[in-house]
Coordinates of C-alpha atoms and ligand atoms in Angstrom, one line a residue:
X14 CA 0.0 0.0 0.0
X15 CA 1.3 3.4 -1.0
X16 CA 1.3 5.6 2.2
X17 CA 2.4 9.1 3.0
X18 CA 4.8 9.1 5.9
X19 CA 5.9 12.8 6.3
X20 CA 4.5 15.8 8.0
X21 CA 2.7 18.2 5.6
X22 CA 3.9 21.9 6.4
X23 CA 3.6 24.9 4.1
X24 CA 2.5 22.7 1.2
X25 CA 5.4 20.3 1.4
X26 CA 5.8 16.8 2.9
X27 CA 8.8 17.0 5.2
X28 CA 10.7 15.0 7.9
X29 CA 10.3 16.0 11.5
X30 CA 12.8 18.6 12.4
X31 CA 14.6 16.3 14.8
X32 CA 14.3 13.3 12.6
X33 CA 12.0 11.4 14.9
X34 CA 9.6 8.7 13.6
X35 CA 6.9 6.4 15.1
X36 CA 5.7 3.1 14.0
X37 CA 2.1 2.7 12.8
X38 CA 0.7 -0.7 13.5
X39 CA -2.2 -2.7 11.8
X40 CA -4.4 -3.7 14.7
X41 CA -5.6 -7.0 13.0
X42 CA -2.1 -8.6 13.7
X43 CA 0.1 -5.7 15.1
X44 CA 2.4 -5.9 12.0
X45 CA 4.1 -2.6 11.1
X46 CA 2.3 -0.7 8.3
X47 CA 5.1 2.0 8.2
X48 CA 7.1 4.5 10.0
X49 CA 5.6 8.0 10.1
X50 CA 7.5 11.3 11.0
X51 CA 6.8 12.2 14.6
X52 CA 6.2 15.9 14.8
X53 CA 7.4 17.8 17.9
X54 CA 7.5 21.4 19.1
X55 CA 9.6 22.8 16.3
X56 CA 7.4 21.2 13.7
X57 CA 4.1 22.7 15.3
X58 CA 6.0 26.1 15.4
X59 CA 6.8 25.8 11.7
X60 CA 3.3 24.8 10.8
X61 CA 1.8 27.7 12.9
X62 CA 4.2 30.0 11.1
X63 CA 3.1 28.7 7.7
X64 CA -0.6 29.0 8.7
X65 CA -0.1 32.4 9.9
X66 CA 1.5 33.5 6.7
X67 CA -1.2 31.8 4.6
X68 CA -4.1 33.4 6.4
X69 CA -4.5 36.9 5.0
X70 CA -4.8 35.6 1.4
X71 CA -7.0 32.6 2.3
X72 CA -9.3 34.9 4.3
X73 CA -9.5 37.5 1.6
X74 CA -10.0 34.9 -1.4
X75 CA -13.7 35.0 -2.5
X76 CA -15.6 32.5 -0.4
X77 CA -16.7 30.7 -3.5
X78 CA -13.2 30.0 -4.4
X79 CA -12.5 28.5 -1.0
X80 CA -15.7 26.4 -1.5
X81 CA -14.7 25.4 -4.9
X82 CA -11.4 23.9 -3.5
X83 CA -13.4 21.9 -1.0
X84 CA -15.6 20.6 -3.7
X85 CA -12.6 19.4 -5.6
X86 CA -11.2 17.8 -2.6
X87 CA -14.5 15.9 -2.1
X88 CA -14.4 14.9 -5.7
X89 CA -10.7 13.7 -5.3
X90 CA -11.6 11.6 -2.2
X91 CA -14.5 10.1 -3.9
X92 CA -12.2 9.0 -6.8
X93 CA -9.7 7.6 -4.3
X94 CA -12.5 5.8 -2.4
X95 CA -11.3 2.3 -2.4
X96 CA -7.8 3.2 -1.6
X97 CA -9.1 5.7 1.3
X98 CA -11.4 2.9 2.7
X99 CA -8.5 0.4 2.7
X100 CA -6.2 2.7 4.3
X101 CA -8.6 3.5 7.0
X102 CA -9.4 -0.2 7.6
X103 CA -5.8 -1.1 7.7
X104 CA -5.0 1.8 10.2
X105 CA -7.9 1.7 12.5
X106 CA -9.6 -1.8 12.2
X107 CA -12.8 -0.7 10.9
X108 CA -14.2 -3.3 8.7
X109 CA -14.1 -2.4 4.9
X110 CA -17.8 -2.9 4.6
X111 CA -18.1 0.1 7.0
X112 CA -15.4 2.3 5.7
X113 CA -16.6 1.8 2.1
X114 CA -20.4 2.5 2.7
X115 CA -20.2 4.9 5.7
X116 CA -16.8 6.5 6.5
X117 CA -15.8 7.5 2.8
X118 CA -19.1 8.6 1.5
X119 CA -19.9 10.6 4.8
X120 CA -16.4 12.2 4.5
X121 CA -17.1 13.2 0.8
X122 CA -20.5 14.3 1.6
X123 CA -19.1 16.6 4.6
X124 CA -16.5 18.4 2.4
X125 CA -19.3 18.9 -0.3
X126 CA -21.6 20.3 2.4
X127 CA -19.1 22.8 3.6
X128 CA -17.8 23.5 0.0
X129 CA -21.3 24.5 -0.9
X130 CA -21.8 26.5 2.3
X131 CA -18.6 28.7 2.0
X132 CA -20.5 31.5 0.2
X133 CA -23.8 31.0 2.0
X134 CA -22.7 32.2 5.5
X135 CA -24.0 35.8 5.7
X136 CA -23.6 38.5 8.2
X137 CA -26.7 40.6 9.5
X138 CA -28.0 44.1 9.3
X139 CA -29.4 45.0 12.7
X140 CA -32.4 47.4 13.0
X141 CA -30.9 50.1 15.4
X142 CA -31.6 53.8 16.2
X143 CA -32.6 56.3 13.4
X144 CA -29.7 57.6 11.3
X145 CA -27.3 54.6 11.9
X146 CA -26.5 51.6 10.0
X147 CA -25.3 48.6 12.0
X148 CA -24.1 45.6 10.2
X149 CA -22.3 42.4 11.4
X150 CA -19.6 40.9 9.5
X151 CA -18.6 37.1 10.0
X152 CA -14.9 37.0 9.9
X153 CA -12.6 34.0 10.1
X154 CA -10.8 33.7 13.4
X155 CA -7.2 33.0 12.1
X156 CA -5.1 30.1 12.7
X157 CA -7.1 27.1 14.1
X158 CA -5.4 24.0 15.9
X159 CA -7.3 20.8 15.3
X160 CA -6.8 17.6 17.5
X161 CA -8.3 14.4 16.4
X162 CA -8.7 10.9 18.0
X163 CA -8.2 7.6 16.5
X164 CA -11.7 6.2 16.3
X165 CA -13.0 7.9 13.0
X166 CA -9.9 9.6 11.7
X167 CA -11.0 10.2 8.3
X168 CA -14.5 11.4 8.9
X169 CA -13.5 13.5 12.0
X170 CA -10.9 15.2 9.8
X171 CA -13.8 16.3 7.4
X172 CA -16.0 17.5 10.2
X173 CA -13.1 19.7 11.4
X174 CA -11.5 20.8 8.2
X175 CA -14.7 21.5 6.2
X176 CA -16.1 24.3 8.3
X177 CA -12.9 25.8 9.3
X178 CA -11.5 26.0 5.8
X179 CA -14.8 27.2 4.3
X180 CA -15.0 30.0 6.8
X181 CA -11.5 31.3 5.8
X182 CA -9.4 30.0 8.6
X183 CA -6.0 28.2 8.2
X184 CA -5.3 25.0 9.9
X185 CA -2.7 23.1 11.9
X186 CA -4.1 19.6 12.3
X187 CA -2.7 16.7 14.6
X188 CA -4.2 13.4 14.2
X189 CA -3.9 10.7 16.8
X190 CA -0.5 9.0 16.8
X191 CA -2.3 5.6 16.3
X192 CA -4.0 6.4 13.2
X193 CA -2.1 9.1 11.1
X194 CA -2.4 7.7 7.7
X195 CA -5.7 8.8 6.2
X196 CA -5.1 12.5 7.3
X197 CA -1.7 12.5 5.5
X198 CA -3.6 11.2 2.3
X199 CA -6.2 14.0 2.6
X200 CA -3.3 16.5 2.8
X201 CA -1.8 15.0 -0.4
X202 CA -5.1 15.2 -2.1
X203 CA -5.6 18.8 -0.9
X204 CA -2.2 19.8 -2.3
X205 CA -3.0 18.0 -5.6
X206 CA -6.3 20.0 -6.1
X207 CA -4.7 23.3 -5.5
X208 CA -5.0 24.4 -1.7
X209 CA -2.3 27.1 -1.3
X210 CA 0.6 26.2 0.8
X211 CA 0.2 26.8 4.6
X212 CA -3.6 26.7 4.4
X213 CA -3.7 23.2 5.7
X214 CA -0.8 21.6 7.6
X215 CA -0.7 18.3 9.3
X216 CA 1.8 17.6 12.1
X217 CA 1.3 13.9 13.2
X218 CA 2.7 13.3 16.7
X219 CA 2.1 12.3 20.4
X220 CA -0.5 14.2 22.3
X221 CA 1.7 15.0 25.3
X222 CA 4.2 16.7 22.9
X223 CA 2.9 17.9 19.6
X224 CA -0.8 18.1 20.9
X225 CA 0.0 20.0 24.1
X226 CA 2.3 22.4 22.3
X227 CA -0.3 23.1 19.7
X228 CA -3.1 23.7 22.4
X229 CA -0.7 26.2 24.1
X230 CA 0.7 28.0 21.0
X231 CA 0.3 31.7 21.3
X232 CA -0.1 31.8 17.4
X233 CA -3.2 29.6 17.5
X234 CA -6.6 31.4 18.0
X235 CA -9.0 28.4 18.3
X236 CA -8.6 24.8 19.2
X237 CA -11.1 22.0 18.1
X238 CA -10.6 19.0 20.0
X239 CA -12.2 15.6 20.0
X240 CA -10.9 13.1 22.5
X241 CA -11.3 11.9 26.0
X242 CA -12.6 14.2 28.9
X243 CA -9.3 13.8 30.8
X244 CA -7.4 15.2 27.9
X245 CA -10.1 17.9 27.1
X246 CA -9.3 19.3 30.6
X247 CA -5.6 19.5 29.8
X248 CA -6.5 21.3 26.5
X249 CA -8.6 23.9 28.4
X250 CA -5.7 24.5 30.6
X251 CA -3.1 24.7 27.9
X252 CA -5.2 27.2 25.9
X253 CA -5.7 29.6 28.7
X254 CA -2.6 31.6 27.8
X255 CA -3.9 33.5 25.0
X256 CA -7.7 32.9 25.7
X257 CA -8.2 30.5 22.7
X258 CA -11.7 29.8 21.5
X259 CA -12.4 26.1 22.2
X260 CA -14.7 23.6 21.0
X261 CA -14.6 20.3 22.8
X262 CA -16.0 16.9 21.7
X263 CA -15.6 14.7 24.7
X264 CA -16.6 11.2 26.0
X265 CA -20.1 9.9 26.4
X266 CA -22.0 7.1 27.9
X267 CA -25.1 7.0 25.7
X268 CA -28.4 5.7 27.2
X269 CA -30.3 3.5 24.7
X270 CA -33.8 3.2 26.1
X271 CA -36.2 0.5 24.9
X272 CA -39.9 0.9 26.0
X273 CA -42.5 -1.9 26.3
X274 CA -44.3 -0.2 23.3
X275 CA -41.4 -0.4 21.1
X276 CA -41.1 -2.3 17.7
X277 CA -38.9 -4.9 19.3
X278 CA -37.1 -6.4 16.1
X279 CA -36.3 -2.9 15.0
X280 CA -35.0 -1.9 18.5
X281 CA -32.8 -5.1 18.6
X282 CA -31.2 -4.4 15.3
X283 CA -30.8 -0.7 16.1
X284 CA -29.4 -1.2 19.4
X285 CA -26.8 -3.8 18.1
X286 CA -25.7 -1.2 15.6
X287 CA -25.6 1.4 18.4
X288 CA -23.0 -0.5 20.4
X289 CA -21.2 -2.8 18.1
X290 CA -20.6 -0.7 15.1
X291 CA -16.8 0.3 15.0
X292 CA -16.3 -2.3 17.9
X293 CA -18.1 0.3 20.1
X294 CA -15.3 2.8 19.7
X295 CA -17.6 5.7 19.2
X296 CA -18.3 8.6 21.6
X297 CA -22.0 8.4 21.0
X298 CA -22.2 4.6 21.2
X299 CA -25.3 3.2 22.9
X300 CA -23.4 1.7 25.7
X301 CA -26.1 1.7 28.4
X302 CA -29.1 -0.4 27.2
X303 CA -32.1 0.4 29.4
X304 CA -34.9 -2.0 28.9
X305 CA -38.4 -1.8 30.3
X306 CA -38.8 -4.7 32.6
X307 CA -41.8 -6.1 30.7
X308 CA -39.9 -6.7 27.5
X309 CA -36.5 -7.3 29.0
X310 CA -36.6 -11.3 28.3
X311 CA -38.0 -10.9 24.9
X312 CA -35.4 -8.2 23.9
X313 CA -32.5 -9.9 25.3
X314 CA -33.4 -13.2 23.5
X315 CA -33.1 -11.6 20.1
X316 CA -30.3 -9.3 21.1
X317 CA -28.0 -11.8 22.3
X318 CA -28.5 -14.1 19.4
X319 CA -27.8 -11.3 17.0
X320 CA -24.7 -10.2 19.1
X321 CA -23.3 -13.7 19.2
X322 CA -23.7 -14.1 15.3
X323 CA -21.6 -10.9 14.6
X324 CA -18.6 -12.1 12.4
X325 CA -15.2 -11.0 13.8
X326 CA -12.3 -11.1 11.4
X327 CA -9.7 -9.3 9.3
X328 CA -11.3 -5.8 8.5
X329 CA -10.0 -6.3 4.9
X330 CA -12.3 -9.3 4.3
X331 CA -15.5 -8.2 2.8
X332 CA -17.6 -10.4 5.1
X333 CA -16.2 -9.1 8.3
X334 CA -18.7 -7.3 10.6
X335 CA -16.4 -6.5 13.5
X336 CA -12.8 -5.8 13.4
X337 CA -10.2 -5.4 16.0
X338 CA -9.9 -2.4 18.5
X339 CA -7.5 0.2 17.3
X340 CA -4.6 -0.7 19.8
X341 CA -3.5 -3.4 22.2
X342 CA -3.4 -0.9 25.0
X343 CA -7.2 -0.1 24.4
X344 CA -8.1 -3.7 23.9
X345 CA -6.5 -4.4 27.4
X346 CA -8.4 -1.4 28.8
X347 CA -11.8 -2.7 27.5
X348 CA -10.8 -6.2 28.8
X349 CA -10.2 -4.7 32.2
X350 CA -13.9 -3.4 32.3
X351 CA -14.9 -7.1 32.0
X352 CA -13.0 -7.9 35.1
X353 CA -14.5 -4.9 36.8
X354 CA -18.1 -6.1 35.8
X355 CA -17.1 -9.5 37.4
X356 CA -15.9 -7.8 40.5
X357 CA -19.1 -5.7 40.7
X358 CA -21.2 -8.7 40.6
X359 CA -22.6 -8.0 37.1
X360 CA -23.7 -11.1 35.1
X361 CA -21.7 -11.6 31.8
X362 CA -24.4 -12.7 29.4
X363 CA -22.1 -12.8 26.4
X364 CA -18.3 -12.3 25.7
X365 CA -16.2 -10.8 28.2
X366 CA -13.0 -11.9 26.5
X367 CA -10.9 -12.0 23.5
X368 CA -12.1 -14.5 20.9
X369 CA -10.7 -18.1 20.8
X370 CA -10.2 -18.1 17.1
X371 CA -6.4 -18.7 16.7
X372 CA -6.3 -16.5 13.4
X373 CA -7.2 -13.5 15.6
X374 CA -4.8 -14.0 18.6
X375 CA -2.2 -11.5 17.4
X376 CA -4.6 -8.7 16.9
X377 CA -6.7 -6.4 19.2
X378 CA -9.9 -8.2 19.2
X379 CA -12.7 -8.5 21.8
X380 CA -15.9 -10.4 21.7
X381 CA -19.2 -8.5 21.7
X382 CA -19.8 -8.3 25.4
X383 CA -23.3 -7.8 27.1
X384 CA -23.5 -7.6 30.9
X385 CA -26.2 -6.9 33.4
X386 CA -25.4 -4.3 35.8
X387 CA -26.9 -1.6 38.2
X388 CA -26.9 2.0 37.1
X389 CA -24.4 3.2 39.6
X390 CA -21.9 0.3 38.8
X391 CA -18.6 1.6 37.2
X392 CA -19.5 -0.1 34.0
X393 CA -22.6 2.0 33.8
X394 CA -20.8 5.2 34.6
X395 CA -17.5 5.2 32.9
X396 CA -16.9 5.2 29.2
X397 CA -15.5 1.8 28.0
X398 CA -15.3 2.5 24.4
X399 CA -15.5 -1.0 23.2
X400 CA -18.2 -3.6 22.1
X401 CA -19.3 -3.6 25.7
X402 CA -22.9 -2.9 26.7
X403 CA -24.4 -2.8 30.1
X404 CA -28.0 -3.8 30.6
X405 CA -30.3 -2.5 33.3
X406 CA -34.1 -2.4 33.6
X407 CA -36.7 0.2 34.5
X408 CA -40.4 0.5 35.4
X409 CA -41.5 3.8 34.0
X410 CA -40.6 7.1 32.5
X411 CA -39.6 8.8 35.7
X412 CA -37.2 6.0 36.6
X413 CA -35.6 5.9 33.2
X414 CA -35.1 9.6 33.0
X415 CA -33.4 9.5 36.2
X416 CA -31.1 6.6 35.1
X417 CA -30.5 8.1 31.6
X418 CA -29.4 11.4 33.1
X419 CA -27.5 9.9 36.2
X420 CA -24.0 10.0 34.6
X421 CA -21.4 13.0 34.1
X422 CA -21.8 12.8 30.4
X423 CA -24.5 14.1 27.9
X424 CA -23.7 13.4 24.3
X425 CA -26.0 11.0 22.4
X426 CA -28.9 8.9 23.5
X427 CA -31.5 6.8 21.8
X428 CA -35.1 5.6 22.6
X429 CA -37.4 3.2 21.0
X430 CA -41.2 3.7 21.4
X431 CA -44.2 3.7 19.2
X432 CA -46.0 6.2 21.4
X433 CA -45.7 9.7 19.8
X434 CA -46.6 11.6 22.8
X435 CA -44.1 9.7 24.9
X436 CA -41.3 10.2 22.3
X437 CA -41.7 14.0 22.4
X438 CA -42.0 14.1 26.2
X439 CA -38.8 12.2 26.5
X440 CA -37.1 14.3 24.0
X441 CA -37.6 17.3 26.4
X442 CA -36.4 15.3 29.4
X443 CA -33.2 13.7 28.4
X444 CA -30.1 15.8 29.1
X445 CA -28.0 15.1 25.8
X446 CA -26.6 16.9 22.8
X447 CA -28.3 14.4 20.3
X448 CA -31.2 12.1 20.7
X449 CA -32.4 9.4 18.2
X450 CA -35.8 8.2 18.4
X451 CA -36.4 4.9 16.7
X452 CA -33.0 4.9 15.3
X453 CA -29.4 5.6 16.6
X454 CA -26.2 7.2 15.6
X455 CA -27.6 9.2 12.6
X456 CA -25.3 11.8 11.5
X457 CA -25.6 14.3 8.8
X458 CA -23.2 17.4 7.9
X459 CA -26.1 19.7 8.3
X460 CA -27.1 18.6 11.8
X461 CA -25.2 19.8 14.8
X462 CA -23.1 17.3 16.7
X463 CA -21.8 17.7 20.3
X464 CA -22.5 17.4 23.8
X465 CA -23.3 19.0 27.1
X466 CA -22.0 18.5 30.6
X467 CA -18.9 16.3 30.7
X468 CA -19.2 15.6 27.0
X469 CA -17.9 19.0 26.2
X470 CA -19.2 22.1 24.5
X471 CA -19.5 23.6 21.1
X472 CA -21.0 21.9 18.0
X473 CA -19.4 20.3 14.9
X474 CA -21.3 20.4 11.6
X475 CA -24.1 22.5 10.2
X476 CA -24.4 26.4 10.5
X477 CA -23.5 26.0 14.1
X478 CA -20.0 24.8 13.3
X479 CA -19.4 27.4 10.5
X480 CA -20.5 30.2 12.8
X481 CA -18.3 28.9 15.6
X482 CA -15.2 29.3 13.2
X483 CA -16.0 33.0 12.8
X484 CA -16.0 36.1 15.0
X485 CA -18.8 38.5 14.7
X486 CA -17.7 42.0 14.0
X487 CA -20.2 44.8 14.5
X488 CA -19.8 47.8 12.4
X489 CA -21.6 51.1 13.1
X490 CA -22.0 53.9 10.5
X491 CA -23.4 57.4 11.3
X492 CA -25.6 57.6 8.1
X493 CA -27.6 60.7 9.0
X494 CA -27.9 60.6 12.8
X495 CA -28.8 63.8 14.8
X496 CA -26.8 63.2 18.0
X497 CA -27.2 65.8 20.6
X498 CA -23.7 66.9 21.7
X499 CA -22.6 65.2 25.1
X500 CA -20.5 68.2 26.0
X501 CA -22.5 71.3 24.8
X502 CA -20.2 74.3 24.5
Ligands
NAD9 P1 -7.3 11.2 23.9 O1 -7.9 12.1 24.5 O2 -6.2 10.3 24.4 O3 -6.6 11.7 22.4 C1 -7.1 12.4 21.6 C2 -6.3 13.4 20.8 O4 -5.8 14.2 21.8 C3 -5.2 12.5 20.1 O5 -4.8 13.2 18.9 C4 -4.2 12.6 21.2 O6 -2.8 12.7 20.7 C5 -4.3 14.1 21.7 N1 -3.7 14.3 23.0 C6 -3.4 13.5 24.0 N2 -3.0 14.2 25.0 C7 -3.0 15.5 24.6 C8 -2.5 16.7 25.4 N3 -2.0 16.7 26.6 N4 -2.6 17.9 24.7 C9 -3.3 18.0 23.5 N5 -3.6 16.9 22.8 C10 -3.5 15.7 23.5 O7 -8.6 10.2 23.3 P2 -8.5 9.0 22.3 O8 -8.1 7.9 23.3 O9 -7.5 9.2 21.1 O10 -10.0 8.9 21.9 C11 -11.0 8.3 22.6 C12 -11.7 9.4 23.3 O11 -12.3 10.4 22.4 C13 -13.0 8.7 23.9 O12 -13.0 9.1 25.3 C14 -14.1 9.2 23.2 O13 -15.3 9.3 23.9 C15 -13.6 10.6 22.8 N6 -14.2 10.9 21.6 C16 -15.2 11.9 21.5 C17 -16.1 12.2 20.4 C18 -16.9 13.2 20.5 O14 -17.3 13.7 19.3 N7 -17.5 13.8 21.5 C19 -15.7 11.5 19.3 C20 -14.6 10.6 19.3 C21 -14.0 10.3 20.4

């Protein structure tokens, strides 16, 4: 496979200033895919300098021109779709059937959406006192730092680059050290379709070094961060020096509620997708299954059969439905939660360990795991971020609202009911950034994505994201105002 291994700074692929490199592993068998340059402080500095130089011309380019480049990038990704899907699957462990039908088309769609939006973001004219004209310009913020996690690197890159670039900002992006490859390919395609040097820079490297330096950099005016809540707090602290704008997409512990009036077969299929898609490595995963006590047995009967039948295997095989987790460290972390569940007295209904298949022993695989647990147990409160779902029961709406809202997070949640009034009532009562009713994990570039409480603040996608990559500037003009003098003389 042809991979890009260098940093992308000022329109050129370059080695790290100190020559450092890091190994990139294939989580299917932990074989080495390649050595990628490991950016450090000097590389972040060079990238911020390049982005600073590129900013005035990019800001002043006609918005349609910026949009046009994003549309060309979308076309280029679409043309390279098979290669992108293969690269992403090899680097992250997502099955090809998912990267092909979800990650790549969603990425293309996101660049198209923001490419089309570039010249649609308008300012306002505010009705003010007689004789004055007041209008509000939407100006780009400047140099933006973007820090991305390993669970959906290709797609999340588009969520961040699309609005930032469309709005006229220049970007320094740091992808997770675990999954640097698809972002470097995006940089290559962006260069090829004609993005000016310095507008997009990609410095791959470790969080504690390159990420921390980017978050603290005085030349960066906004940080968009997706990752864990623990790291999010460090980013807040690092960014305080020059009062950076912040947008934080952090962890989640999605409640997925099934009422006794739900369409049970649909709820079973949707709930399996909610937790097992991408091996459960999704901040919005439906990781807490809350079942009405009347349908618990019926639901679990079908759900466990479906979960047990999910085909684990090499992500590059077309019939694989679940691949490995993205790293050995993370697999061990997920398995440690199986031990915690046992210690807490939870019943392991399915899985709870690595698969027995000898062909999967070298990789980072975990079986689909279903445990029964109490809402206050650690496995119901802490983000496991794997194919691990806890099951609890409830009696009525009040009780399930209390359970659903009873964690420190508030990112995504789902509910299954055929009662329209209940659906709307519950939509108002669940504390969350996104709620899916009779579906789960729907995303669209037009629909705001983000959380409340411990899940962070700010939104990706839609007009919300575009606006958040701009500063409103209020301009007052005295057209014909009769202002009595303040100091009559
Ligand atoms: P992480 O917080 O360890 O890393 C995320 C990114 O931050 C990586 O690029 C990493 O290199 C970087 N980083 C690490 N330490 C840093 C520091 N001190 N300063 C600056 N950057 C630093 O998270 P992860 O393990 O890569 O990703 C999994 C987590 O991300 C989960 O908790 C998940 O819920 C969360 N997540 C949230 C969303 C969302 O949209 N809310 C989406 C995906 C993942």
